[in-house]
Coordinates of C-alpha atoms in Angstrom, one line a residue:
Chain P
M1 CA 44.1 -139.1 40.2
E2 CA 47.4 -137.4 39.3
H3 CA 47.5 -139.3 36.1
Y4 CA 43.9 -138.4 35.4
L5 CA 44.4 -134.7 35.9
G6 CA 47.8 -134.7 34.2
L7 CA 46.3 -136.3 31.1
F8 CA 43.5 -133.9 31.1
A9 CA 45.9 -130.9 31.1
E10 CA 47.7 -132.5 28.2
C11 CA 44.4 -133.0 26.2
W12 CA 42.9 -129.7 27.2
P13 CA 44.0 -127.5 24.2
S14 CA 42.7 -130.0 21.6
L15 CA 39.5 -130.6 23.6
L16 CA 38.9 -126.9 24.1
S17 CA 39.4 -126.2 20.4
G18 CA 36.9 -129.0 19.7
L19 CA 34.4 -127.5 22.2
G20 CA 34.8 -124.1 20.5
T21 CA 33.9 -125.6 17.2
T22 CA 31.0 -127.4 18.8
I23 CA 29.6 -124.2 20.3
F24 CA 30.2 -122.3 17.1
I25 CA 28.4 -124.8 14.9
A26 CA 25.5 -125.0 17.4
A27 CA 25.2 -121.3 17.7
A28 CA 25.4 -120.6 14.0
S29 CA 22.9 -123.4 13.2
L30 CA 20.5 -122.2 15.8
F31 CA 20.8 -118.6 14.6
F32 CA 19.8 -119.6 11.0
A33 CA 17.3 -122.1 12.2
F34 CA 15.5 -119.5 14.3
F35 CA 14.7 -117.3 11.3
L36 CA 13.9 -120.3 9.1
G37 CA 11.7 -121.6 11.9
I38 CA 9.8 -118.3 12.1
I39 CA 9.2 -118.4 8.3
L40 CA 8.1 -122.0 8.5
A41 CA 5.8 -121.4 11.4
V42 CA 4.1 -118.5 9.5
M43 CA 3.6 -120.9 6.6
G44 CA 2.2 -123.5 9.0
L45 CA -0.2 -121.0 10.6
S46 CA -1.3 -119.4 7.3
P47 CA -4.9 -120.3 6.1
Y48 CA -3.4 -120.9 2.7
R49 CA -3.5 -124.7 2.0
P50 CA -0.4 -125.1 -0.3
L51 CA 1.8 -123.3 2.3
Q52 CA 0.5 -125.6 5.0
A53 CA 1.3 -128.6 2.8
I54 CA 4.9 -127.4 2.3
Y55 CA 5.2 -126.8 6.0
H56 CA 4.0 -130.3 6.9
F57 CA 6.1 -132.0 4.2
Y58 CA 9.2 -130.2 5.6
I59 CA 8.4 -131.1 9.2
Y60 CA 7.7 -134.8 8.4
L61 CA 10.8 -135.1 6.2
V62 CA 13.1 -133.7 8.9
R63 CA 11.5 -135.7 11.6
G64 CA 11.7 -138.8 9.6
V65 CA 15.4 -138.8 8.7
P66 CA 18.1 -139.2 11.4
V67 CA 20.5 -136.4 11.7
M68 CA 23.5 -138.7 11.0
I69 CA 22.0 -139.9 7.7
F70 CA 21.2 -136.4 6.7
A71 CA 24.7 -135.3 7.4
L72 CA 26.2 -138.3 5.5
F73 CA 23.9 -137.9 2.6
L74 CA 24.6 -134.2 2.3
F75 CA 28.4 -134.5 2.8
F76 CA 29.2 -137.7 0.9
G77 CA 26.1 -138.3 -1.2
M78 CA 25.4 -134.9 -2.6
G79 CA 29.2 -134.3 -2.7
A80 CA 29.6 -137.3 -5.0
L81 CA 26.6 -136.5 -7.1
L82 CA 27.8 -132.9 -7.7
H83 CA 31.5 -133.8 -7.8
L84 CA 32.4 -131.4 -5.1
Q85 CA 34.0 -131.5 -1.7
F86 CA 31.8 -129.7 0.8
N87 CA 33.5 -127.8 3.6
P88 CA 32.7 -130.0 6.7
I89 CA 31.7 -126.9 8.8
F90 CA 29.4 -125.7 6.1
A91 CA 27.8 -129.1 5.8
A92 CA 27.5 -129.4 9.6
I93 CA 25.8 -126.0 9.9
L94 CA 23.4 -126.8 7.0
T95 CA 22.5 -130.1 8.6
L96 CA 21.7 -128.8 12.0
T97 CA 20.0 -125.7 10.6
V98 CA 17.6 -127.8 8.7
N99 CA 17.1 -130.1 11.6
A100 CA 16.6 -127.5 14.3
S101 CA 14.4 -125.2 12.1
A102 CA 11.8 -127.9 11.8
Y103 CA 11.6 -128.4 15.6
L104 CA 11.7 -124.7 16.3
A105 CA 8.9 -124.1 13.8
E106 CA 6.8 -126.6 15.6
I107 CA 7.6 -124.9 18.9
F108 CA 6.6 -121.5 17.5
R109 CA 3.4 -122.8 15.9
G110 CA 2.4 -124.7 19.0
G111 CA 3.1 -121.7 21.2
I112 CA 1.0 -119.4 19.2
Q113 CA -1.8 -121.9 18.9
A114 CA -1.7 -122.5 22.7
V115 CA -2.8 -118.9 23.4
D116 CA -6.4 -118.8 24.4
Q117 CA -8.5 -118.0 21.3
G118 CA -11.1 -116.3 23.4
Q119 CA -8.6 -113.5 24.2
V120 CA -8.1 -113.0 20.5
E121 CA -11.8 -112.7 20.0
A122 CA -12.0 -110.2 22.9
A123 CA -9.3 -108.1 21.3
R124 CA -11.0 -108.2 17.9
S125 CA -14.3 -107.3 19.4
L126 CA -12.7 -104.2 20.9
G127 CA -11.7 -103.1 17.4
L128 CA -8.1 -104.1 17.6
G129 CA -6.7 -105.3 14.3
H130 CA -5.0 -108.6 13.5
L131 CA -1.4 -107.3 13.9
K132 CA -2.1 -105.3 17.1
T133 CA -3.8 -108.4 18.6
L134 CA -0.8 -110.5 17.6
Q135 CA 1.7 -108.0 19.0
K136 CA 0.0 -107.1 22.3
I137 CA -1.9 -110.2 23.3
V138 CA -0.8 -113.3 21.4
L139 CA 3.0 -113.0 21.1
P140 CA 3.7 -111.9 24.7
Q141 CA 1.9 -115.0 25.9
A142 CA 3.2 -117.3 23.2
I143 CA 6.8 -116.4 23.9
K144 CA 6.4 -117.3 27.5
I145 CA 5.1 -120.7 26.5
M146 CA 7.9 -121.2 24.0
I147 CA 10.9 -120.3 26.1
P148 CA 11.4 -123.7 27.8
P149 CA 11.1 -125.8 24.7
I150 CA 13.3 -123.4 22.7
I151 CA 16.1 -123.8 25.2
N152 CA 15.5 -127.5 25.2
Q153 CA 16.0 -127.4 21.4
F154 CA 19.3 -125.4 21.9
I155 CA 20.5 -128.2 24.2
T156 CA 19.5 -130.9 21.8
T157 CA 21.2 -129.2 18.9
L158 CA 24.4 -128.7 20.9
K159 CA 24.4 -132.4 21.7
D160 CA 23.6 -133.3 18.1
T161 CA 26.9 -131.7 17.0
S162 CA 28.7 -134.8 18.3
I163 CA 27.1 -136.8 15.4
L164 CA 28.9 -134.5 13.0
S165 CA 32.2 -136.4 13.8
V166 CA 31.0 -138.7 11.0
I167 CA 31.7 -136.0 8.4
S168 CA 35.0 -135.2 10.0
V169 CA 34.1 -132.0 11.7
R170 CA 36.7 -131.2 14.3
E171 CA 34.3 -130.7 17.1
L172 CA 34.6 -132.0 20.7
T173 CA 33.7 -135.7 19.9
M174 CA 35.9 -135.9 16.9
N175 CA 38.9 -134.4 18.7
S176 CA 38.4 -136.9 21.5
Q177 CA 38.5 -139.7 19.0
I178 CA 41.7 -138.3 17.5
I179 CA 43.4 -138.1 20.9
I180 CA 42.3 -141.7 21.7
A181 CA 43.6 -143.0 18.4
K182 CA 47.0 -141.7 19.6
N183 CA 47.1 -142.5 23.3
Y184 CA 44.6 -145.5 23.6
M185 CA 43.0 -144.1 26.7
P186 CA 39.3 -144.0 25.9
F187 CA 38.1 -144.2 29.5
E188 CA 39.9 -140.9 30.5
V189 CA 39.4 -139.0 27.3
Y190 CA 35.7 -139.7 26.8
S191 CA 35.1 -138.8 30.4
Y192 CA 36.7 -135.4 29.8
A193 CA 34.5 -134.9 26.8
A194 CA 31.4 -135.9 28.7
I195 CA 32.3 -133.5 31.6
M196 CA 32.9 -130.7 29.1
Y197 CA 29.5 -131.2 27.4
F198 CA 27.8 -131.5 30.7
V199 CA 29.2 -128.2 32.1
V200 CA 28.2 -126.2 29.0
I201 CA 24.7 -127.8 28.9
M202 CA 24.2 -127.3 32.7
A203 CA 25.1 -123.6 32.3
L204 CA 22.5 -123.4 29.5
S205 CA 19.9 -125.2 31.7
L206 CA 20.5 -122.8 34.6
F207 CA 20.1 -119.9 32.2
A208 CA 16.8 -121.4 31.0
R209 CA 15.5 -121.6 34.5
W210 CA 16.5 -118.0 35.3
V211 CA 14.8 -116.7 32.1
E212 CA 11.7 -118.7 32.9
R213 CA 11.5 -117.3 36.4
R214 CA 11.9 -113.7 35.1
L215 CA 9.1 -114.1 32.6
R216 CA 6.6 -115.2 35.2
Y217 CA 4.0 -112.5 35.8
D218 CA 0.8 -114.0 37.0
D219 CA 1.2 -117.4 38.6
Chain U
M1 CA -33.7 -98.7 15.5
M2 CA -30.2 -100.0 16.6
I3 CA -30.3 -103.5 15.3
D4 CA -32.3 -104.9 12.4
V5 CA -31.8 -108.5 11.5
R6 CA -33.8 -110.0 8.6
N7 CA -33.9 -113.6 7.4
L8 CA -30.5 -114.3 8.8
M9 CA -29.0 -117.7 7.7
K10 CA -25.8 -119.1 9.2
S11 CA -24.3 -122.5 8.8
F12 CA -21.1 -124.3 10.0
G13 CA -20.2 -126.6 7.1
N14 CA -23.3 -128.5 6.3
T15 CA -25.0 -127.7 9.6
L16 CA -27.6 -124.9 9.4
V17 CA -27.5 -123.2 12.8
L18 CA -29.6 -120.1 12.1
K19 CA -32.5 -120.6 9.8
D20 CA -34.3 -117.4 8.8
V21 CA -33.9 -115.3 11.9
S22 CA -35.4 -111.8 12.1
F23 CA -35.6 -109.5 15.0
Q24 CA -35.1 -105.8 15.9
V25 CA -33.7 -104.0 18.8
N26 CA -34.5 -100.3 19.5
A27 CA -32.2 -97.8 21.2
G28 CA -32.1 -98.2 24.9
E29 CA -33.9 -101.5 24.8
V30 CA -32.7 -104.6 26.8
V31 CA -33.4 -107.8 24.9
C32 CA -32.7 -111.2 26.5
I33 CA -32.3 -114.2 24.3
I34 CA -33.1 -117.5 26.0
G35 CA -33.4 -121.1 24.8
P36 CA -31.8 -124.5 25.0
S37 CA -28.1 -125.1 24.3
G38 CA -27.3 -125.4 20.6
S39 CA -30.3 -123.3 19.6
G40 CA -28.0 -120.7 17.9
K41 CA -28.3 -117.9 20.5
S42 CA -24.6 -117.3 20.8
T43 CA -24.0 -117.6 17.1
L44 CA -26.7 -115.0 16.5
L45 CA -25.1 -112.6 18.9
R46 CA -21.7 -113.2 17.3
C47 CA -23.1 -112.4 13.9
L48 CA -24.0 -108.9 15.1
N49 CA -20.4 -107.8 15.4
R50 CA -19.1 -110.0 12.7
L51 CA -17.2 -112.5 14.9
E52 CA -19.2 -114.9 12.7
E53 CA -20.1 -114.4 9.1
A54 CA -23.6 -115.0 8.1
Q55 CA -24.4 -116.7 4.8
G56 CA -27.8 -115.2 4.1
G57 CA -30.2 -112.4 5.0
S58 CA -29.3 -108.9 6.2
I59 CA -27.9 -107.4 9.4
Q60 CA -28.1 -103.7 10.0
V61 CA -26.5 -102.2 13.1
F62 CA -26.7 -98.4 13.4
D63 CA -27.7 -98.4 9.7
T64 CA -24.4 -100.1 8.8
D65 CA -24.7 -103.2 6.6
V66 CA -22.7 -105.6 8.8
R67 CA -22.4 -108.3 6.1
H68 CA -20.7 -105.9 3.7
L69 CA -18.5 -103.9 6.0
K70 CA -15.4 -102.3 4.7
E71 CA -13.9 -101.3 8.1
V72 CA -14.7 -104.0 10.5
N73 CA -12.4 -102.7 13.3
A74 CA -13.9 -99.2 13.3
F75 CA -17.4 -100.8 13.4
R76 CA -16.6 -103.2 16.3
R77 CA -15.4 -100.3 18.5
R78 CA -18.9 -99.1 18.8
I79 CA -20.2 -102.5 20.1
G80 CA -19.1 -103.9 23.5
M81 CA -19.0 -107.6 23.9
V82 CA -18.8 -109.7 27.1
F83 CA -18.0 -113.4 26.9
Q84 CA -18.9 -116.4 28.9
M85 CA -15.3 -117.2 29.7
F86 CA -14.4 -113.5 30.4
N87 CA -11.4 -113.6 28.0
L88 CA -9.4 -111.1 29.9
F89 CA -5.8 -110.6 28.6
A90 CA -3.7 -112.8 30.8
N91 CA -0.5 -110.9 30.1
C92 CA -2.0 -107.6 31.2
T93 CA -3.0 -106.2 34.6
V94 CA -6.6 -105.1 35.2
M95 CA -5.9 -101.5 34.2
E96 CA -3.9 -102.5 31.1
N97 CA -6.8 -104.7 30.1
I98 CA -9.1 -101.7 30.3
V99 CA -7.0 -99.1 28.6
L100 CA -5.2 -101.3 26.0
A101 CA -7.7 -100.8 23.1
P102 CA -8.5 -97.1 23.5
V103 CA -4.8 -96.2 23.9
E104 CA -3.6 -98.5 21.1
L105 CA -6.3 -97.2 18.7
G106 CA -5.4 -93.6 19.6
L107 CA -8.9 -92.8 20.9
M108 CA -7.7 -91.6 24.3
T109 CA -4.5 -90.6 26.0
R110 CA -3.2 -93.1 28.5
A111 CA -4.0 -90.6 31.4
A112 CA -7.5 -90.0 30.2
A113 CA -8.1 -93.7 29.6
E114 CA -6.9 -94.6 33.1
A115 CA -9.0 -91.9 34.7
K116 CA -12.0 -93.2 33.0
G117 CA -11.0 -96.7 33.8
M118 CA -10.8 -95.8 37.5
E119 CA -14.3 -94.4 37.4
L120 CA -15.7 -97.5 35.9
L121 CA -13.8 -99.7 38.3
E122 CA -15.3 -97.8 41.2
M123 CA -18.7 -98.3 39.6
V124 CA -18.3 -102.1 39.7
G125 CA -16.6 -102.0 43.1
L126 CA -13.1 -103.1 42.0
A127 CA -11.0 -100.0 42.2
D128 CA -8.5 -101.8 44.5
K129 CA -7.8 -104.4 41.8
R130 CA -6.4 -102.0 39.2
D131 CA -2.8 -103.4 39.3
V132 CA -3.3 -107.1 39.7
Y133 CA -3.3 -109.8 37.0
P134 CA -6.5 -111.5 36.0
S135 CA -5.3 -114.9 37.3
T136 CA -5.6 -113.6 40.9
L137 CA -9.3 -112.7 40.5
S138 CA -12.5 -114.7 41.1
G139 CA -14.8 -115.4 38.2
G140 CA -17.3 -112.7 39.3
Q141 CA -14.5 -110.1 39.5
K142 CA -13.1 -111.1 36.1
Q143 CA -16.5 -110.7 34.5
R144 CA -17.0 -107.3 36.1
I145 CA -13.6 -106.2 34.8
A146 CA -14.6 -107.6 31.3
I147 CA -17.7 -105.4 31.4
V148 CA -15.5 -102.4 32.4
R149 CA -13.1 -103.1 29.5
A150 CA -16.0 -103.1 27.1
L151 CA -17.6 -99.9 28.6
E152 CA -14.3 -98.1 28.4
M153 CA -14.8 -97.9 24.6
N154 CA -18.0 -95.9 25.1
P155 CA -20.0 -98.5 23.2
E156 CA -23.5 -97.7 21.8
I157 CA -24.6 -101.4 22.2
M158 CA -23.5 -104.1 24.6
L159 CA -23.7 -107.7 23.7
F160 CA -23.5 -110.3 26.5
D161 CA -22.9 -113.9 25.6
E162 CA -24.0 -116.0 28.6
P163 CA -22.0 -113.7 31.0
T164 CA -22.9 -115.7 34.2
S165 CA -22.8 -119.3 32.9
A166 CA -19.2 -119.9 33.9
L167 CA -19.6 -118.4 37.4
D168 CA -20.0 -120.1 40.8
P169 CA -23.6 -119.5 41.9
E170 CA -22.7 -117.0 44.7
M171 CA -21.0 -114.7 42.1
V172 CA -23.8 -114.5 39.6
G173 CA -25.5 -111.7 41.6
E174 CA -22.6 -109.3 41.5
V175 CA -22.4 -109.5 37.7
L176 CA -26.1 -109.3 37.2
K177 CA -26.3 -106.2 39.4
V178 CA -23.7 -104.4 37.2
M179 CA -25.7 -105.3 34.1
Q180 CA -28.9 -104.1 35.7
K181 CA -27.3 -100.8 36.6
L182 CA -26.2 -100.5 33.0
A183 CA -29.7 -101.2 31.7
Q184 CA -31.1 -98.5 34.0
K185 CA -28.7 -96.0 32.5
G186 CA -30.3 -96.7 29.2
M187 CA -27.7 -98.8 27.5
T188 CA -28.9 -100.8 24.5
M189 CA -28.2 -104.5 25.5
V190 CA -28.6 -107.9 23.9
V191 CA -28.1 -110.6 26.5
V192 CA -27.9 -114.3 25.8
T193 CA -28.6 -115.8 29.2
H194 CA -29.9 -118.7 31.3
E195 CA -30.8 -116.4 34.1
M196 CA -34.6 -116.3 33.9
G197 CA -34.8 -114.0 36.9
F198 CA -32.7 -111.4 35.2
A199 CA -34.7 -111.7 32.0
R200 CA -37.9 -111.3 33.8
E201 CA -36.7 -108.3 35.9
V202 CA -34.5 -106.4 33.6
A203 CA -35.4 -107.2 30.0
D204 CA -37.8 -105.1 28.0
R205 CA -38.3 -108.0 25.6
V206 CA -37.5 -111.7 25.7
I207 CA -36.7 -113.8 22.6
F208 CA -37.0 -117.6 22.9
M209 CA -34.9 -119.5 20.4
A210 CA -34.8 -123.2 19.6
D211 CA -33.2 -125.2 16.7
G212 CA -32.0 -122.1 14.9
V213 CA -35.3 -120.2 14.8
I214 CA -37.0 -117.6 17.0
V215 CA -40.0 -119.5 18.4
E216 CA -41.6 -116.7 20.3
E217 CA -40.9 -113.2 21.6
G218 CA -42.6 -110.8 23.8
K219 CA -42.6 -108.8 27.0
P220 CA -41.1 -110.8 29.9
Q221 CA -44.3 -111.0 31.9
D222 CA -46.2 -112.3 28.8
L223 CA -43.6 -114.8 27.7
F224 CA -42.9 -116.2 31.1
S225 CA -46.5 -116.2 32.4
H226 CA -48.4 -117.1 29.2
P227 CA -46.1 -118.7 26.6
Q228 CA -48.0 -119.3 23.4
Q229 CA -45.9 -122.0 21.8
E230 CA -45.7 -125.5 23.1
R231 CA -41.9 -125.5 22.6
T232 CA -41.6 -122.4 24.8
Q233 CA -43.9 -123.9 27.5
K234 CA -41.8 -127.1 27.6
F235 CA -38.5 -125.2 27.9
L236 CA -39.8 -122.8 30.6
N237 CA -41.3 -125.7 32.5
C238 CA -37.9 -127.5 32.5
V239 CA -35.9 -124.4 33.5
L240 CA -38.3 -123.0 36.1
N241 CA -39.2 -126.3 37.7
P242 CA -36.0 -128.4 37.4
I243 CA -37.1 -131.0 40.0

């Protein structure tokens, strides 16, 4: 036990800096993905066919390609083709932004479509316009539906950062591997990493439950 | 004349649901539309406030050409609509449901809207429910609130789309009573309904529809007691003597 804790203290600075990078990449990606997701969802919900087609193509493409392959293709493949060396952090954020934006767009679209169409008709029959109906009736209910899956996506994206070790991003998983290459103690070091991921994600989950409870109004 | 529909045609895709429908409603009149499911009754009603777009014929409501409206929202304010599934806003309390439209549209101050809302709630016997959410109400209560929400806008016409079809039997009466009160006050009403008792008691005129056409119309006592068309006789026989 003493050995376990002692080693942890030794690895802590490097692991903590890895965790910092992990959280930074996840937060930056989710920030961009959020806005991209909104734009995509608007395209998916629009009655205009070509926009819907672009939307569906994007969703299927992202869903159909593993994150690791996308990262490798972008960082090494595109890098080779264009004869340039991507910044790993940039490539990482781009990868996860593209990935999360597709899933968030589906969450946004699904949440809006889940709102009872009858209420929309009732609002329109009272003379409320499209935007007012969206603002006062649809969005408040859609957001309530969306919150749990959005936070789920946050957690997924946070975990997906570990895949980015393959493009040498110095996040938590990569730093663990670097330490293990030096001290040959995979049991200890990977358990530290696991615990650190777990603590952050647990905190996020508890936050999600708190938000969900606060948004409850009628049931 | 409040409503004047002539040769109305409406199709969904290749299915023609209204074939050459014509009828009129005068101010203060209560017209009930009856008929089997799928006969186009609800679609006809929804064409009157442009929730559905017709493909042929003309629809005049308060001398407005409904099929070529420029300002659909301003037009819809003047027509109240009550739906089968109530369609109360789930994210709003009862009072918010009632005052949302007039306040958002700038027709009334919030205080005036709430005062009027309270009066209407008292009329339907639900004043104590002003601050609860719709999910805590029974079907009959929801529908009475939905009627209040429509009345709050001071509509000149009220449309009812099977207002009691989704209710438990013991709650039908409380909703019909409110509608009867409204009829007695002289409201112009078009009611799609399966409540033959209501049609007989309250309607000035009953329209029987089947397969997208008006088969027969007349005063309730005539239509119910001496239906002229075989299709009407068959329908009434089924509805009035189910066993």
